[in-house]
């Protein structure tokens, strides 16, 4: 089962919805929901993936994960677009063939740490995780 199908089914079951009930919430045929859960065609339609995310009451992070698994950009990246100079710079560093995997990991971590100034760490321990990763990379 592909990543989209796995996430889709997990979140449908977590919501306590049958395939038929979810299909009604999405306004689609139940066979479509069945195809999505079994890796069939259909996840390429962004509007239907968004309808599924809404019907499942997914959090913003879960919604982004479902969109990404379906091959779509998360909402925030789609809003910025591929021409955003900051995104282009980050992408160019992460795809630089001259960098080692450790250097890429360190760069990712530095970006995460910088972003936390505007997205304070939640109770999920993101800052502690980042600090531990930094320590591991510097050893």
C-alpha positions as protocol buffer text, in pm:
chain_id: "A"
residue {
  index: 1
  type: UNK
  ca { x: 0 y: 0 z: 0 }
}
residue {
  index: 2
  type: UNK
  ca { x: 140 y: 342 z: -89 }
}
residue {
  index: 3
  type: UNK
  ca { x: 194 y: 626 z: 157 }
}
residue {
  index: 4
  type: UNK
  ca { x: -123 y: 814 z: 58 }
}
residue {
  index: 5
  type: UNK
  ca { x: -343 y: 506 z: 92 }
}
residue {
  index: 6
  type: UNK
  ca { x: -191 y: 423 z: 431 }
}
residue {
  index: 7
  type: UNK
  ca { x: -243 y: 775 z: 570 }
}
residue {
  index: 8
  type: UNK
  ca { x: -590 y: 803 z: 421 }
}
residue {
  index: 9
  type: UNK
  ca { x: -709 y: 475 z: 570 }
}
residue {
  index: 10
  type: UNK
  ca { x: -545 y: 541 z: 909 }
}
residue {
  index: 11
  type: UNK
  ca { x: -711 y: 881 z: 943 }
}
residue {
  index: 12
  type: UNK
  ca { x: -1050 y: 752 z: 823 }
}
residue {
  index: 13
  type: UNK
  ca { x: -1037 y: 478 z: 1084 }
}
residue {
  index: 14
  type: UNK
  ca { x: -923 y: 724 z: 1352 }
}
residue {
  index: 15
  type: UNK
  ca { x: -1224 y: 941 z: 1267 }
}
residue {
  index: 16
  type: UNK
  ca { x: -1446 y: 637 z: 1318 }
}
residue {
  index: 17
  type: UNK
  ca { x: -1593 y: 667 z: 969 }
}
residue {
  index: 18
  type: UNK
  ca { x: -1687 y: 391 z: 730 }
}
residue {
  index: 19
  type: UNK
  ca { x: -1587 y: 431 z: 367 }
}
residue {
  index: 20
  type: UNK
  ca { x: -1953 y: 510 z: 289 }
}
residue {
  index: 21
  type: UNK
  ca { x: -1977 y: 776 z: 560 }
}
residue {
  index: 22
  type: UNK
  ca { x: -1656 y: 942 z: 445 }
}
residue {
  index: 23
  type: UNK
  ca { x: -1774 y: 933 z: 84 }
}
residue {
  index: 24
  type: UNK
  ca { x: -2096 y: 1110 z: 187 }
}
residue {
  index: 25
  type: UNK
  ca { x: -1896 y: 1380 z: 369 }
}
residue {
  index: 26
  type: UNK
  ca { x: -1673 y: 1425 z: 64 }
}
residue {
  index: 27
  type: UNK
  ca { x: -1962 y: 1419 z: -183 }
}
residue {
  index: 28
  type: UNK
  ca { x: -1817 y: 1128 z: -383 }
}
residue {
  index: 29
  type: UNK
  ca { x: -1907 y: 771 z: -470 }
}
residue {
  index: 30
  type: UNK
  ca { x: -1800 y: 518 z: -202 }
}
residue {
  index: 31
  type: UNK
  ca { x: -1607 y: 327 z: -470 }
}
residue {
  index: 32
  type: UNK
  ca { x: -1379 y: 629 z: -501 }
}
residue {
  index: 33
  type: UNK
  ca { x: -1290 y: 614 z: -129 }
}
residue {
  index: 34
  type: UNK
  ca { x: -1223 y: 242 z: -166 }
}
residue {
  index: 35
  type: UNK
  ca { x: -987 y: 308 z: -460 }
}
residue {
  index: 36
  type: UNK
  ca { x: -802 y: 573 z: -260 }
}
residue {
  index: 37
  type: UNK
  ca { x: -746 y: 331 z: 26 }
}
residue {
  index: 38
  type: UNK
  ca { x: -617 y: 60 z: -203 }
}
residue {
  index: 39
  type: UNK
  ca { x: -377 y: 275 z: -401 }
}
residue {
  index: 40
  type: UNK
  ca { x: -600 y: 315 z: -702 }
}
residue {
  index: 41
  type: UNK
  ca { x: -610 y: 624 z: -918 }
}
residue {
  index: 42
  type: UNK
  ca { x: -769 y: 940 z: -791 }
}
residue {
  index: 43
  type: UNK
  ca { x: -531 y: 1088 z: -535 }
}
residue {
  index: 44
  type: UNK
  ca { x: -400 y: 1318 z: -809 }
}
residue {
  index: 45
  type: UNK
  ca { x: -706 y: 1542 z: -783 }
}
residue {
  index: 46
  type: UNK
  ca { x: -606 y: 1813 z: -533 }
}
residue {
  index: 47
  type: UNK
  ca { x: -963 y: 1930 z: -473 }
}
residue {
  index: 48
  type: UNK
  ca { x: -1072 y: 1580 z: -372 }
}
residue {
  index: 49
  type: UNK
  ca { x: -770 y: 1535 z: -145 }
}
residue {
  index: 50
  type: UNK
  ca { x: -859 y: 1869 z: 18 }
}
residue {
  index: 51
  type: UNK
  ca { x: -1221 y: 1752 z: 54 }
}
residue {
  index: 52
  type: UNK
  ca { x: -1096 y: 1436 z: 223 }
}
residue {
  index: 53
  type: UNK
  ca { x: -876 y: 1637 z: 462 }
}
residue {
  index: 54
  type: UNK
  ca { x: -1172 y: 1857 z: 554 }
}
residue {
  index: 55
  type: UNK
  ca { x: -1408 y: 1561 z: 593 }
}
residue {
  index: 56
  type: UNK
  ca { x: -1154 y: 1390 z: 820 }
}
residue {
  index: 57
  type: UNK
  ca { x: -1095 y: 1708 z: 1027 }
}
residue {
  index: 58
  type: UNK
  ca { x: -721 y: 1679 z: 978 }
}
residue {
  index: 59
  type: UNK
  ca { x: -483 y: 1918 z: 1149 }
}
residue {
  index: 60
  type: UNK
  ca { x: -284 y: 2152 z: 921 }
}
residue {
  index: 61
  type: UNK
  ca { x: 23 y: 1926 z: 950 }
}
residue {
  index: 62
  type: UNK
  ca { x: -182 y: 1616 z: 869 }
}
residue {
  index: 63
  type: UNK
  ca { x: -345 y: 1794 z: 576 }
}
residue {
  index: 64
  type: UNK
  ca { x: -1 y: 1886 z: 440 }
}
residue {
  index: 65
  type: UNK
  ca { x: 116 y: 1526 z: 485 }
}
residue {
  index: 66
  type: UNK
  ca { x: -187 y: 1395 z: 293 }
}
residue {
  index: 67
  type: UNK
  ca { x: -139 y: 1650 z: 15 }
}
residue {
  index: 68
  type: UNK
  ca { x: 231 y: 1565 z: -7 }
}
residue {
  index: 69
  type: UNK
  ca { x: 161 y: 1191 z: -18 }
}
residue {
  index: 70
  type: UNK
  ca { x: -77 y: 1257 z: -308 }
}
residue {
  index: 71
  type: UNK
  ca { x: 195 y: 1446 z: -495 }
}
residue {
  index: 72
  type: UNK
  ca { x: 74 y: 1798 z: -421 }
}
residue {
  index: 73
  type: UNK
  ca { x: 256 y: 2083 z: -255 }
}
residue {
  index: 74
  type: UNK
  ca { x: 140 y: 2164 z: 99 }
}
residue {
  index: 75
  type: UNK
  ca { x: -80 y: 2473 z: 119 }
}
residue {
  index: 76
  type: UNK
  ca { x: 196 y: 2701 z: 247 }
}
residue {
  index: 77
  type: UNK
  ca { x: 436 y: 2605 z: -35 }
}
residue {
  index: 78
  type: UNK
  ca { x: 162 y: 2629 z: -297 }
}
residue {
  index: 79
  type: UNK
  ca { x: 83 y: 2980 z: -170 }
}
residue {
  index: 80
  type: UNK
  ca { x: 448 y: 3087 z: -199 }
}
residue {
  index: 81
  type: UNK
  ca { x: 502 y: 2918 z: -535 }
}
residue {
  index: 82
  type: UNK
  ca { x: 819 y: 2777 z: -686 }
}
residue {
  index: 83
  type: UNK
  ca { x: 960 y: 3121 z: -774 }
}
residue {
  index: 84
  type: UNK
  ca { x: 999 y: 3227 z: -409 }
}
residue {
  index: 85
  type: UNK
  ca { x: 1369 y: 3325 z: -375 }
}
residue {
  index: 86
  type: UNK
  ca { x: 1404 y: 3189 z: -22 }
}
residue {
  index: 87
  type: UNK
  ca { x: 1263 y: 2852 z: -122 }
}
residue {
  index: 88
  type: UNK
  ca { x: 1490 y: 2846 z: -425 }
}
residue {
  index: 89
  type: UNK
  ca { x: 1795 y: 2918 z: -209 }
}
residue {
  index: 90
  type: UNK
  ca { x: 1709 y: 2645 z: 40 }
}
residue {
  index: 91
  type: UNK
  ca { x: 1645 y: 2400 z: -245 }
}
residue {
  index: 92
  type: UNK
  ca { x: 1974 y: 2488 z: -413 }
}
residue {
  index: 93
  type: UNK
  ca { x: 2167 y: 2419 z: -93 }
}
residue {
  index: 94
  type: UNK
  ca { x: 1985 y: 2091 z: -29 }
}
residue {
  index: 95
  type: UNK
  ca { x: 2047 y: 1968 z: -385 }
}
residue {
  index: 96
  type: UNK
  ca { x: 2412 y: 2079 z: -403 }
}
residue {
  index: 97
  type: UNK
  ca { x: 2604 y: 1768 z: -511 }
}
residue {
  index: 98
  type: UNK
  ca { x: 2913 y: 1899 z: -334 }
}
residue {
  index: 99
  type: UNK
  ca { x: 2753 y: 1867 z: 9 }
}
residue {
  index: 100
  type: UNK
  ca { x: 2766 y: 1552 z: 217 }
}
residue {
  index: 101
  type: UNK
  ca { x: 2455 y: 1405 z: 377 }
}
residue {
  index: 102
  type: UNK
  ca { x: 2583 y: 1527 z: 713 }
}
residue {
  index: 103
  type: UNK
  ca { x: 2618 y: 1883 z: 578 }
}
residue {
  index: 104
  type: UNK
  ca { x: 2264 y: 1866 z: 438 }
}
residue {
  index: 105
  type: UNK
  ca { x: 2134 y: 1739 z: 772 }
}
residue {
  index: 106
  type: UNK
  ca { x: 2312 y: 2023 z: 952 }
}
residue {
  index: 107
  type: UNK
  ca { x: 2165 y: 2278 z: 710 }
}
residue {
  index: 108
  type: UNK
  ca { x: 1814 y: 2135 z: 760 }
}
residue {
  index: 109
  type: UNK
  ca { x: 1860 y: 2156 z: 1134 }
}
residue {
  index: 110
  type: UNK
  ca { x: 1981 y: 2517 z: 1116 }
}
residue {
  index: 111
  type: UNK
  ca { x: 1675 y: 2610 z: 910 }
}
residue {
  index: 112
  type: UNK
  ca { x: 1448 y: 2438 z: 1164 }
}
residue {
  index: 113
  type: UNK
  ca { x: 1616 y: 2615 z: 1454 }
}
residue {
  index: 114
  type: UNK
  ca { x: 1589 y: 2953 z: 1281 }
}
residue {
  index: 115
  type: UNK
  ca { x: 1220 y: 2895 z: 1205 }
}
residue {
  index: 116
  type: UNK
  ca { x: 1144 y: 2816 z: 1568 }
}
residue {
  index: 117
  type: UNK
  ca { x: 1194 y: 3185 z: 1651 }
}
residue {
  index: 118
  type: UNK
  ca { x: 864 y: 3245 z: 1470 }
}
residue {
  index: 119
  type: UNK
  ca { x: 704 y: 2912 z: 1555 }
}
residue {
  index: 120
  type: UNK
  ca { x: 771 y: 2856 z: 1924 }
}
residue {
  index: 121
  type: UNK
  ca { x: 815 y: 2493 z: 2021 }
}
residue {
  index: 122
  type: UNK
  ca { x: 499 y: 2318 z: 2124 }
}
residue {
  index: 123
  type: UNK
  ca { x: 474 y: 2057 z: 2393 }
}
residue {
  index: 124
  type: UNK
  ca { x: 592 y: 1801 z: 2137 }
}
residue {
  index: 125
  type: UNK
  ca { x: 956 y: 1868 z: 2220 }
}
residue {
  index: 126
  type: UNK
  ca { x: 1065 y: 2003 z: 1879 }
}
residue {
  index: 127
  type: UNK
  ca { x: 1333 y: 2223 z: 2033 }
}
residue {
  index: 128
  type: UNK
  ca { x: 1474 y: 1940 z: 2244 }
}
residue {
  index: 129
  type: UNK
  ca { x: 1475 y: 1711 z: 1940 }
}
residue {
  index: 130
  type: UNK
  ca { x: 1655 y: 1975 z: 1733 }
}
residue {
  index: 131
  type: UNK
  ca { x: 1913 y: 2034 z: 2006 }
}
residue {
  index: 132
  type: UNK
  ca { x: 1977 y: 1659 z: 2031 }
}
residue {
  index: 133
  type: UNK
  ca { x: 2015 y: 1632 z: 1652 }
}
residue {
  index: 134
  type: UNK
  ca { x: 2261 y: 1921 z: 1653 }
}
residue {
  index: 135
  type: UNK
  ca { x: 2465 y: 1755 z: 1924 }
}
residue {
  index: 136
  type: UNK
  ca { x: 2472 y: 1428 z: 1728 }
}
residue {
  index: 137
  type: UNK
  ca { x: 2580 y: 1603 z: 1409 }
}
residue {
  index: 138
  type: UNK
  ca { x: 2862 y: 1790 z: 1578 }
}
residue {
  index: 139
  type: UNK
  ca { x: 3012 y: 1480 z: 1737 }
}
